[in-house]
Coordinates of C-alpha atoms and ligand atoms in Angstrom, one line a residue:
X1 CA 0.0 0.0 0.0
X2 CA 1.2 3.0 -0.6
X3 CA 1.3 6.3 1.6
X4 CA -1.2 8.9 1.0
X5 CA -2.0 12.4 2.8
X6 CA -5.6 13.1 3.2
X7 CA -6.7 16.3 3.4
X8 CA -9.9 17.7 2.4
X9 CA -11.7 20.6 4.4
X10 CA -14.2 21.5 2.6
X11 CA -17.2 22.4 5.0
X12 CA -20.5 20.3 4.1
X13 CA -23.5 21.6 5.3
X14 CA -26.3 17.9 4.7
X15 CA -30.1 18.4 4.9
X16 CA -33.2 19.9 4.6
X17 CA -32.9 23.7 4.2
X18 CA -29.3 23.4 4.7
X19 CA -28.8 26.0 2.1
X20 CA -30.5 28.3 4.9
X21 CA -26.5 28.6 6.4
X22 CA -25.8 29.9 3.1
X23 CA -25.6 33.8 4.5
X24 CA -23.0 33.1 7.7
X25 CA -20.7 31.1 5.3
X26 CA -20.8 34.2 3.0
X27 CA -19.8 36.4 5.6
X28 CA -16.7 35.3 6.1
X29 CA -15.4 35.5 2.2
X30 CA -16.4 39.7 1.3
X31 CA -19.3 41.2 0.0
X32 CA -19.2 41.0 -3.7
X33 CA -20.9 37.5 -4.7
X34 CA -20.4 35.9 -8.4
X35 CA -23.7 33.9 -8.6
X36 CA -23.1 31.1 -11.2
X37 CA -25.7 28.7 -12.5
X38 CA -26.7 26.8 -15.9
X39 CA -29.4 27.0 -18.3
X40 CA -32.4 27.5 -15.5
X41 CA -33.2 24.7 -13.7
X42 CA -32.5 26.7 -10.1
X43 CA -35.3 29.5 -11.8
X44 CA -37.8 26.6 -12.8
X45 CA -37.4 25.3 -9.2
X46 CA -37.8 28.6 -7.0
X47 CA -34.0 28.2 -5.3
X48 CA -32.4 31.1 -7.3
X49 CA -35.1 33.2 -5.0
X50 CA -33.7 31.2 -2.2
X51 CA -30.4 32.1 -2.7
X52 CA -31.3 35.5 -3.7
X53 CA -33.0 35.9 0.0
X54 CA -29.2 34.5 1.6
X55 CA -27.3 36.5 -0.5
X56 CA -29.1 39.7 0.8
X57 CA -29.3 38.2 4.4
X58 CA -25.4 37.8 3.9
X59 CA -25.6 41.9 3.3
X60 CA -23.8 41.1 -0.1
X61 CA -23.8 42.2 -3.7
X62 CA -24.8 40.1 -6.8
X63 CA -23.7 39.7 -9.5
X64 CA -24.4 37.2 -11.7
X65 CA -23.6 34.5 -14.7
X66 CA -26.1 32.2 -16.1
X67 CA -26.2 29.8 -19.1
X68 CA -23.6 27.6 -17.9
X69 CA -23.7 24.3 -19.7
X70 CA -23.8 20.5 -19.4
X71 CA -20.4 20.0 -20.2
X72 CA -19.0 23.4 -19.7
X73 CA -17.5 25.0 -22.1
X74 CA -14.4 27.5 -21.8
X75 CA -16.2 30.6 -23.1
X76 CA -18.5 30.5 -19.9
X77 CA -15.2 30.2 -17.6
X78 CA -14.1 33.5 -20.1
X79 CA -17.3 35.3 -19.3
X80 CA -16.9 34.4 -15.6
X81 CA -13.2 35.7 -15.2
X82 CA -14.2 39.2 -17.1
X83 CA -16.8 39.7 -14.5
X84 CA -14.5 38.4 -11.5
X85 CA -11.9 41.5 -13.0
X86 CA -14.1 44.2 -14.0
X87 CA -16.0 44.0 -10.6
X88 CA -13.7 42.6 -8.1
X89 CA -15.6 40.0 -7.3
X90 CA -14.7 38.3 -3.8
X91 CA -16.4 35.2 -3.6
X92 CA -18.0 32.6 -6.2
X93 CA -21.1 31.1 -5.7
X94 CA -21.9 27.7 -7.9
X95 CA -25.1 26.8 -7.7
X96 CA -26.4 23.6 -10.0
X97 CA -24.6 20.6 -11.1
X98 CA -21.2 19.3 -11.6
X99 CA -21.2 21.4 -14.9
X100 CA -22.0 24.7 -13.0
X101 CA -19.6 24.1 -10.4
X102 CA -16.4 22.5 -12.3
X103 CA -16.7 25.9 -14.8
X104 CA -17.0 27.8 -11.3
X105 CA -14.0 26.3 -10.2
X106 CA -12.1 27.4 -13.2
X107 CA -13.4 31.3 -12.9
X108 CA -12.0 31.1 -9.5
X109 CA -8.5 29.9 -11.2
X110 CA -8.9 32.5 -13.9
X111 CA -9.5 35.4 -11.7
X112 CA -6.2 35.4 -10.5
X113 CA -4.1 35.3 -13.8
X114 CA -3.6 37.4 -16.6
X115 CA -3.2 35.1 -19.3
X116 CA -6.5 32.7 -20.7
X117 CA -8.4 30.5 -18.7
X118 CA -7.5 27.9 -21.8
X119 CA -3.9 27.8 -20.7
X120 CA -4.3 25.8 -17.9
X121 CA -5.3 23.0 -19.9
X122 CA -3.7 23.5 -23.1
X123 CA -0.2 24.7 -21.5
X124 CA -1.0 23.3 -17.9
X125 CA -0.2 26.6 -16.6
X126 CA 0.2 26.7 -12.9
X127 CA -2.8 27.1 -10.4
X128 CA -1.5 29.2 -7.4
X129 CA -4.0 30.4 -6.5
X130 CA -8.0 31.1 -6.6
X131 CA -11.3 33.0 -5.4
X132 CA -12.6 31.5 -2.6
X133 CA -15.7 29.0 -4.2
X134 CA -18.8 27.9 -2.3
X135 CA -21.3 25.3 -3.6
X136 CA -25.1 24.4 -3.8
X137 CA -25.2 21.0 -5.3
X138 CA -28.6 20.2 -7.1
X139 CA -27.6 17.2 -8.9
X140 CA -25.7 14.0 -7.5
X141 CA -23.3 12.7 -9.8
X142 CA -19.8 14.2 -9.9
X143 CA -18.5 15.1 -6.4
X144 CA -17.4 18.2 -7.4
X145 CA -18.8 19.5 -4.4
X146 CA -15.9 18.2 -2.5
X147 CA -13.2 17.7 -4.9
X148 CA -10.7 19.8 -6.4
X149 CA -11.1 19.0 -9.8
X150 CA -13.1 20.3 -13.0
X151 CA -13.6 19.3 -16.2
X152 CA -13.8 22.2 -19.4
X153 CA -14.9 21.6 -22.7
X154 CA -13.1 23.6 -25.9
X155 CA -15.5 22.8 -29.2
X156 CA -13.1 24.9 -31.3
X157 CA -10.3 22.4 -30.3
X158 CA -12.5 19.3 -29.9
X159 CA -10.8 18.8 -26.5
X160 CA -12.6 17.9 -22.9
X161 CA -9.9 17.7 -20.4
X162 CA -10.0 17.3 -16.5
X163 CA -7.4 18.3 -13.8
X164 CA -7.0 18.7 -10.2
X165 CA -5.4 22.1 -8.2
X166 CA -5.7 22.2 -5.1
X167 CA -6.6 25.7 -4.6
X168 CA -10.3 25.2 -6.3
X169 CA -11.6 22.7 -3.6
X170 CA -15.1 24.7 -2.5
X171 CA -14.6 26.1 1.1
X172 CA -17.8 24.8 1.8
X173 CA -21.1 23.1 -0.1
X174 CA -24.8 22.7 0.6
X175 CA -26.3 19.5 0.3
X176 CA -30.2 18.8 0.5
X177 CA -31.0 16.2 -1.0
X178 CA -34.6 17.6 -2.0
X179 CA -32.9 20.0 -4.2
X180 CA -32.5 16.9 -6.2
X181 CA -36.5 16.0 -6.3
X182 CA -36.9 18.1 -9.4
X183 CA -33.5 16.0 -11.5
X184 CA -35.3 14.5 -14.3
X185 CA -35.4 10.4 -14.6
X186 CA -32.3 10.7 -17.3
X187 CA -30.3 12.6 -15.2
X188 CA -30.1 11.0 -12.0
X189 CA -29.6 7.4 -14.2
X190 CA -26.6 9.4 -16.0
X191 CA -25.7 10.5 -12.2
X192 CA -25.7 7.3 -10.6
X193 CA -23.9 5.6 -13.6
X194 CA -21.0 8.6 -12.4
X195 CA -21.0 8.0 -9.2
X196 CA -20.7 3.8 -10.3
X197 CA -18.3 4.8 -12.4
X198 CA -16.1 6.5 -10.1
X199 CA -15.9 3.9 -7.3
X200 CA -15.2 1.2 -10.3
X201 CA -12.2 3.2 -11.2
X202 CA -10.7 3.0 -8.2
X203 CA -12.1 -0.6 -6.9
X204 CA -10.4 -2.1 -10.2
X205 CA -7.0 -1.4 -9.4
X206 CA -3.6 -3.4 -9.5
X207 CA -3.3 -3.2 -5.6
X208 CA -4.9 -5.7 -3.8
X209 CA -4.3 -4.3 -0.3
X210 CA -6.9 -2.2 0.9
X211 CA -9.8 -4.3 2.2
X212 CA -10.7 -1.4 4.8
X213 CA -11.8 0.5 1.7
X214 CA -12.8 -1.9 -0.7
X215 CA -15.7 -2.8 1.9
X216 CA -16.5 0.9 2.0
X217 CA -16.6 0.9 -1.8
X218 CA -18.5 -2.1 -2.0
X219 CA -21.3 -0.2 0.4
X220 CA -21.3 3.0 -1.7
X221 CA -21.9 0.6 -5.0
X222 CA -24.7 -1.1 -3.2
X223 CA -26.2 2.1 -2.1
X224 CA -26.4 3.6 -5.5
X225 CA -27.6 -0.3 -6.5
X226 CA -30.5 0.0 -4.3
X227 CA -31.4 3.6 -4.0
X228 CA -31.2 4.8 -8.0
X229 CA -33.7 2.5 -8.8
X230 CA -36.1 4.3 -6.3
X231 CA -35.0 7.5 -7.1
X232 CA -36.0 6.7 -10.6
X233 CA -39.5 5.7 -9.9
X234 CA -40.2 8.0 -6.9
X235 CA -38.2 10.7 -7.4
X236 CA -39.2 12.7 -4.2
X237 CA -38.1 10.1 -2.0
X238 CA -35.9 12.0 0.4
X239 CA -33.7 8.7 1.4
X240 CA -33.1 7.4 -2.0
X241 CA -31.6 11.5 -2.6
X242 CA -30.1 11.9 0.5
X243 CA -28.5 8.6 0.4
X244 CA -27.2 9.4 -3.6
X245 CA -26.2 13.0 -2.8
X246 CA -23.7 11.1 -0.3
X247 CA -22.7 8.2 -1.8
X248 CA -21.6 11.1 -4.9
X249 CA -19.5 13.1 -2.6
X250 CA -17.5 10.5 -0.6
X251 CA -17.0 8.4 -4.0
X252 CA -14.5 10.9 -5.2
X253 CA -13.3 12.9 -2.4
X254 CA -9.9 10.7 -2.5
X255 CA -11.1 9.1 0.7
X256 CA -11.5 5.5 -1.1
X257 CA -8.5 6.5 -3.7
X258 CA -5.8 6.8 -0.6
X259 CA -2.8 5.6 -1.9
X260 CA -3.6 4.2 -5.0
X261 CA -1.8 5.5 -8.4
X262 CA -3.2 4.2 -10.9
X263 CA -4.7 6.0 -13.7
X264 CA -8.9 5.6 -14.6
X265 CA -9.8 4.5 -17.8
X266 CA -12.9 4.8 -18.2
X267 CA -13.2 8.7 -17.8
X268 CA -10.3 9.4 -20.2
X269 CA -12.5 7.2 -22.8
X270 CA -16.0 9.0 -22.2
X271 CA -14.1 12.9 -22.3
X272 CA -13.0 12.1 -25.6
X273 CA -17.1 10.7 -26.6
X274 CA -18.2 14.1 -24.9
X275 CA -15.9 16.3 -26.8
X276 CA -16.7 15.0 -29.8
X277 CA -20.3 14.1 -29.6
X278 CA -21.1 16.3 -26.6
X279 CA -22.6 13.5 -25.2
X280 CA -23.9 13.7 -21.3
X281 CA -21.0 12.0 -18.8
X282 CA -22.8 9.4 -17.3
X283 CA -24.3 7.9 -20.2
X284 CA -21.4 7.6 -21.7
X285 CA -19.8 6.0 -18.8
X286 CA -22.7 3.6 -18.4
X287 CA -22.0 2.3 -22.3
X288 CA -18.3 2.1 -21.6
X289 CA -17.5 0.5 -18.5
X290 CA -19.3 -3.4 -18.7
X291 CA -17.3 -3.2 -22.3
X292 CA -14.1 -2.2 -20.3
X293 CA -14.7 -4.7 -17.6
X294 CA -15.3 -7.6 -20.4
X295 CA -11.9 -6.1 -22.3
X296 CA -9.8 -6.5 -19.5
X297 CA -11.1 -9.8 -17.5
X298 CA -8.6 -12.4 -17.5
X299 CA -7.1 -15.4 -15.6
X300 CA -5.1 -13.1 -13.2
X301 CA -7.2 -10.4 -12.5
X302 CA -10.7 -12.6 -12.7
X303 CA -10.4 -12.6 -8.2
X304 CA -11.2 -8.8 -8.4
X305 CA -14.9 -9.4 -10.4
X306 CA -15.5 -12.5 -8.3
X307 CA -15.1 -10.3 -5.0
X308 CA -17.7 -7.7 -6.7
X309 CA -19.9 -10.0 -8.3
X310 CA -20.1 -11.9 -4.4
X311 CA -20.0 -8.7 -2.4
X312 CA -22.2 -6.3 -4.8
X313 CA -24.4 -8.6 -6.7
X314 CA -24.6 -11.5 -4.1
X315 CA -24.0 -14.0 -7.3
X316 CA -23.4 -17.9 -6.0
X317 CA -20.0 -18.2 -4.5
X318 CA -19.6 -21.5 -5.3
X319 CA -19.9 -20.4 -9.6
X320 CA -16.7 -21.1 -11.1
X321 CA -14.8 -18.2 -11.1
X322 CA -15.5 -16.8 -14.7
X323 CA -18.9 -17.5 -14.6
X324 CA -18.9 -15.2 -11.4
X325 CA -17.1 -12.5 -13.2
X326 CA -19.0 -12.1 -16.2
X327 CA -22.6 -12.7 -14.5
X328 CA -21.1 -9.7 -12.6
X329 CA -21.1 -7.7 -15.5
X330 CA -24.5 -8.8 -17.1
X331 CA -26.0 -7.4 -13.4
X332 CA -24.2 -4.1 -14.1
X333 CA -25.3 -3.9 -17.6
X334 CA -28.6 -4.7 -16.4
X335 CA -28.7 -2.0 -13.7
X336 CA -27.7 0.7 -16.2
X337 CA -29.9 -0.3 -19.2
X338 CA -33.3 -2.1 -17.6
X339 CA -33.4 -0.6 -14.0
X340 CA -32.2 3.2 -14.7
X341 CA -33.1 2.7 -18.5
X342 CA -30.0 3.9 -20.4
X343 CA -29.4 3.7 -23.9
X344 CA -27.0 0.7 -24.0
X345 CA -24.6 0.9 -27.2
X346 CA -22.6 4.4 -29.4
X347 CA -25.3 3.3 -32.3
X348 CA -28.3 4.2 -29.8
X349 CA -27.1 7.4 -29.3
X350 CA -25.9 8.6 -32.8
X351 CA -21.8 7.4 -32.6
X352 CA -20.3 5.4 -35.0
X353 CA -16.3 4.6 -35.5
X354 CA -15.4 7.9 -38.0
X355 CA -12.9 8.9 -35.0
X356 CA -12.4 6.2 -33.1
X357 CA -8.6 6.4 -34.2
X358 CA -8.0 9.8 -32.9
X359 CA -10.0 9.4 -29.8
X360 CA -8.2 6.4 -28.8
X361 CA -4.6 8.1 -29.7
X362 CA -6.2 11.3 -27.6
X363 CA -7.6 9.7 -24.6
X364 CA -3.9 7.3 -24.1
X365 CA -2.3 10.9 -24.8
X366 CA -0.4 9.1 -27.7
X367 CA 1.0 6.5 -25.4
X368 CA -1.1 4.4 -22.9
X369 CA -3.6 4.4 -20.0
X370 CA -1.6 2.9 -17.2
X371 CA -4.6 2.0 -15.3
X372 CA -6.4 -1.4 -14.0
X373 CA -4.9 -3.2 -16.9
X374 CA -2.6 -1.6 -19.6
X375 CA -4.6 -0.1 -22.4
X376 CA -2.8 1.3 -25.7
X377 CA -4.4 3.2 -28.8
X378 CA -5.9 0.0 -30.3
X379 CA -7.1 -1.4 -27.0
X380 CA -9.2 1.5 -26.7
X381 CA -10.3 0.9 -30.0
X382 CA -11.9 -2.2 -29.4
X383 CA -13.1 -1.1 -26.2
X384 CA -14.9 1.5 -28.9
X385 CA -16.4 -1.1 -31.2
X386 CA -17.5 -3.4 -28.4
X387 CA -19.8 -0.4 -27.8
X388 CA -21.4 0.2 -31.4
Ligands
NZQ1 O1 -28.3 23.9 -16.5 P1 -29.5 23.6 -15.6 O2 -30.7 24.4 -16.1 O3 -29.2 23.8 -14.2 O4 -29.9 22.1 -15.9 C1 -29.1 21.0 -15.6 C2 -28.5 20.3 -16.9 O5 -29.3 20.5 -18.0 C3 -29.9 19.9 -15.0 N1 -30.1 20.0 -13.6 C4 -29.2 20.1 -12.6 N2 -29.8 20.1 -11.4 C5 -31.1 20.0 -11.6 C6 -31.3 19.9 -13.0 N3 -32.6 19.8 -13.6 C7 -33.6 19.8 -12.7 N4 -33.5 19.9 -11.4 C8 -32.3 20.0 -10.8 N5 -32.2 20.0 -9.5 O6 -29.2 18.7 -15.3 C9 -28.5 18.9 -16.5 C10 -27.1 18.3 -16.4 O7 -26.3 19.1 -15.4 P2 -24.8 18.9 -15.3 O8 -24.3 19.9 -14.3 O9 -24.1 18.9 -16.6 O10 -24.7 17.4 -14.7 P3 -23.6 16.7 -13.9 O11 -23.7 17.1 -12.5 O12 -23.7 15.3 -14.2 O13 -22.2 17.3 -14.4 C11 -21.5 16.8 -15.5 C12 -20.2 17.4 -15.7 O14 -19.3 17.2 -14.7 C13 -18.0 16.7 -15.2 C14 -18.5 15.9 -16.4 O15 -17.4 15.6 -17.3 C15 -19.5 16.9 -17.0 O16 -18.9 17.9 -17.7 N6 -17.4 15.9 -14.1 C16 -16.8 16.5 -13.1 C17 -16.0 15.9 -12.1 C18 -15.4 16.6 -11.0 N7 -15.5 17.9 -10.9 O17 -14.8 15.9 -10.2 C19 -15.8 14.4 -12.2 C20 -16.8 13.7 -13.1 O18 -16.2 12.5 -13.5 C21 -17.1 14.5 -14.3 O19 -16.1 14.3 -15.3
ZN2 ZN1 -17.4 11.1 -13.8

C-alpha cells in the first residue's frame, strides 16, 4: 500500500434547508458575490429566490452569470473571469450541477491570472492560486462539491480535459437532497452511472491491499444499486436523494483512492465521446465501463470481479470463477440499461467509428492508460467497437 495524505476541508452543510446557512458562510469570504448557474433549472425550481434571499441576508452584492452548460465550455469560464476582473468580485457562488460548479472552479482559477483560462489546460499553466468558491449542489453525480477537480470543454479544439489544483476545492457546499426532487429520470440514471463509475475506477486497481476501503466501496456501490432505482420511480423520495447525494460526494473525495496510483480508464474514454459528440458524462460512462470490464477480464485479474460479483451482486460463490465474473457484468449492464433505462450501445445514441482512431490516440495521450490493466491506442479501440 502505498502512503497517502488526506486532506480535504471543505465544510459540508447535509439536509433539509441546509442552504439556509448559506448567508453566515458568506460572511466570512467579502461582499461581492459571483452567482453562477446553468441553463435555469435553479429558476424553474424557486431556489435562485432562495439564494437570492441569503445572498441579501449575507448583506452582499450580486452579481451574476447564467447559461452555464452541461459540459461546460471555456467561453462560460471566459465570461466568468471578465466579470470576477471588471468587478472585483470576492467570492464565487456555484449553484447547480457538476457542470456549473467545475466551470466555477475554473473562474476562481482565472481570476487570478492574466493570461486565458485555456492555458491551464492547453499549457498546464500553474494554479496558485484562486477565489474563494462555495457550492449548492442540485444534482448528484460528480463530487465536485468536495473535490478539487473540473472538467472544461473547448468545441473549437475538440478537447474535454479534466485536472485537479488544489486551490479550487469549494470552502464549503450545501447539500439537500430535495434539491434533487426536481432531476429529471435521465439525469439521476446518467448521475448514478457517475457515481458507479467512479468507485469502479478506483475498486479495479492493480493493488490488492486495501480491504478497509474496498468494503467501504462495496457499500457505496450497493447504495447507489438499491437507492437509484427508487430515485428513478419516486423521485421525491428524500432517502433514495439523501442517500445518492452522499454516496456522490464520498466516492471521489480521495477518501476510497488513498494511496492508489493508478490511472482511470474509463473517464479518459468518455471525455473524448463528450468532446466529440457532446454526449452527457454518465451515459457515456454507463456504455463504456461493462465493455471495459469484459476487455480486460482475464485469468489473473478474474479474483477482483468474483469479490464484486459476491460482495455487490450477491451471485453464488460456489460459480466457477469466470462464470462469477461475467454474471457480474450482465447485473451491471442490467442495472444501467433495464433498471435506470439507459441507452445501451454508441449506435443508440448517434456514434459510429469515424474517430475512433484519434479518440483512442487522444484519450492514451499518444502513449497508454496505465490503469487497472494496460490499455494502448488499439485497446481502446476495441473497447470502442465493443460499444457500437
Ligand atoms: O443547467 P440547468 O438548467 O441547471 O440544468 C441541468 C443540466 O441541464 C440539469 N439539472 C441540474 N440540477 C437540476 C437539473 N434539472 C432539474 N433539477 C435539478 N435540481 O441537469 C443537466 C445536467 O447538469 P450537469 O451539471 O451537466 O450534470 P452533472 O452534475 O452530471 O455534471 C456533468 C459534468 O461534470 C463533469 C463531467 O465531465 C460533466 O462535464 N465531471 C466533473 C467531475 C469533477 N469535478 O470531479 C468528475 C466527473 O467524473 C465528471 O467528469
Ligand atoms: Zn465522472
Amino acid at each position: 500500500m502505498n502512503n497517502f495524505i488526506y486532506d480535504v476541508p471543505t465544510k459540508v452543510y447535509f439536509g433539509e434547508n441546509a442552504v439556509s446557512n448559506l448567508h453566515t458562510e458568506l460572511k466570512n469570504y467579502g461582499k461581492k458575490v459571483l452567482l453562477c448557474y446553468g441553463g435555469g433549472s435553479i429558476k424553474k425550481s424557486g431556489l435562485y429566490d432562495t439564494i437570492i434571499d441569503e445572498i441579501t441576508k449575507a448583506g452582499s452584492e450580486v452579481f451574476e452569470l447564467s447559461g452555464i452548460e452541461p459540459n461546460p465550455r471555456i467561453d462560460s469560464v471566459r465570461e466568468g473571469v471578465k466579470i470576477c476582473k471588471e468587478q472585483n468580485i470576492d467570492v464565487l457562488l456555484a449553484v447547480g450541477g457538476g457542470s456549473t460548479l467545475d466551470a466555477t472552479k475554473w473562474i476562481s482559477a482565472g481570476a487570478k491570472v492574466e493570461h486565458d483560462a485555456w492555458d491551464f489546460f492547453s499549457q498546464w499553466a500553474d494554479v496558485d492560486d484562486a477565489l474563494p468558491v462555495l457550492t449548492v449542489l442540485t444534482l448528484s453525480a460528480t463530487g465536485s462539491e468536495m473535490n478539487c477537480g473540473g472538467v472544461i470543454s473547448n468545441p473549437e479544439t475538440k478537447d474535454k480535459i479534466g485536472r485537479l489544483a488544489r486551490p479550487l476545492l469549494p470552502k464549503a457546499s450545501f447539500l439537500d437532497p430535495t434539491l434533487t426532487y426536481s432531476v429529471s429520470k435521465y439525469q439521476t440514471a446518467c448521475g448514478c452511472a457517475d457515481i458507479i463509475s467512479h468507485i469502479l475506477e478506483v475498486y479495479f486497481a492493480p493493488e490488492k491491499d486495501m480491504y478497509m476501503l474496498d468494503c467501504v466501496m462495496e457499500g457505496l456501490l450497493k447504495t447507489v444499486i438499491k437507492y437509484g432505482e427508487v430515485a428513478i420511480n419516486d423521485p421525491c423520495n428524500y432517502e433514495a436523494r439523501a442517500n445518492l447525494m452522499w454516496a456522490s460526494t464520498w466516492a471521489i473525495n480521495t477518501f476510497v483512492k488513498a494511496g492508489k496510483a493508478h490511472e482511470w480508464s474509463c473517464h479518459p474514454l468518455e471525455h473524448e465521446l463528450s468532446a466529440i459528440y457532446d454526449i452527457t458524462h454518465g451515459l457515456g460512462l454507463a456504455i463504456l465501463t461493462p465493455r471495459f470490464l469484459s476487455y480486460c477480464l482475464n485469468e489473473e485479474n478474474v479474483d477482483k470481479y468474483v469479490q464484486f460479483g459476491i460482495n455487490v451482486f450477491d451471485i453464488d460463490k460456489n460459480l466457477p470463477p469466470m462464470e462469477i465474473a461475467k454474471l457480474s457484468i450482465e447485473k451491471l449492464s442490467g442495472f444501467f440499461f433495464n433498471t435506470l433505462g439507459l441507452q445501451s450501445s454508441f449506435t443508440q445514441v448517434g456514434i459510429n467509428s469515424e474517430h475512433f482512431k484519434i479518440m483512442a490516440h487522444k484519450s492514451c495521450e499518444g502513449e497508454c492508460i496505465n490503469g487497472f490493466v494496460k490499455l494502448y491506442p488499439e485497446d481502446v479501440e476495441k473497447i470502442f467497437e465493443m460499444c457500437l
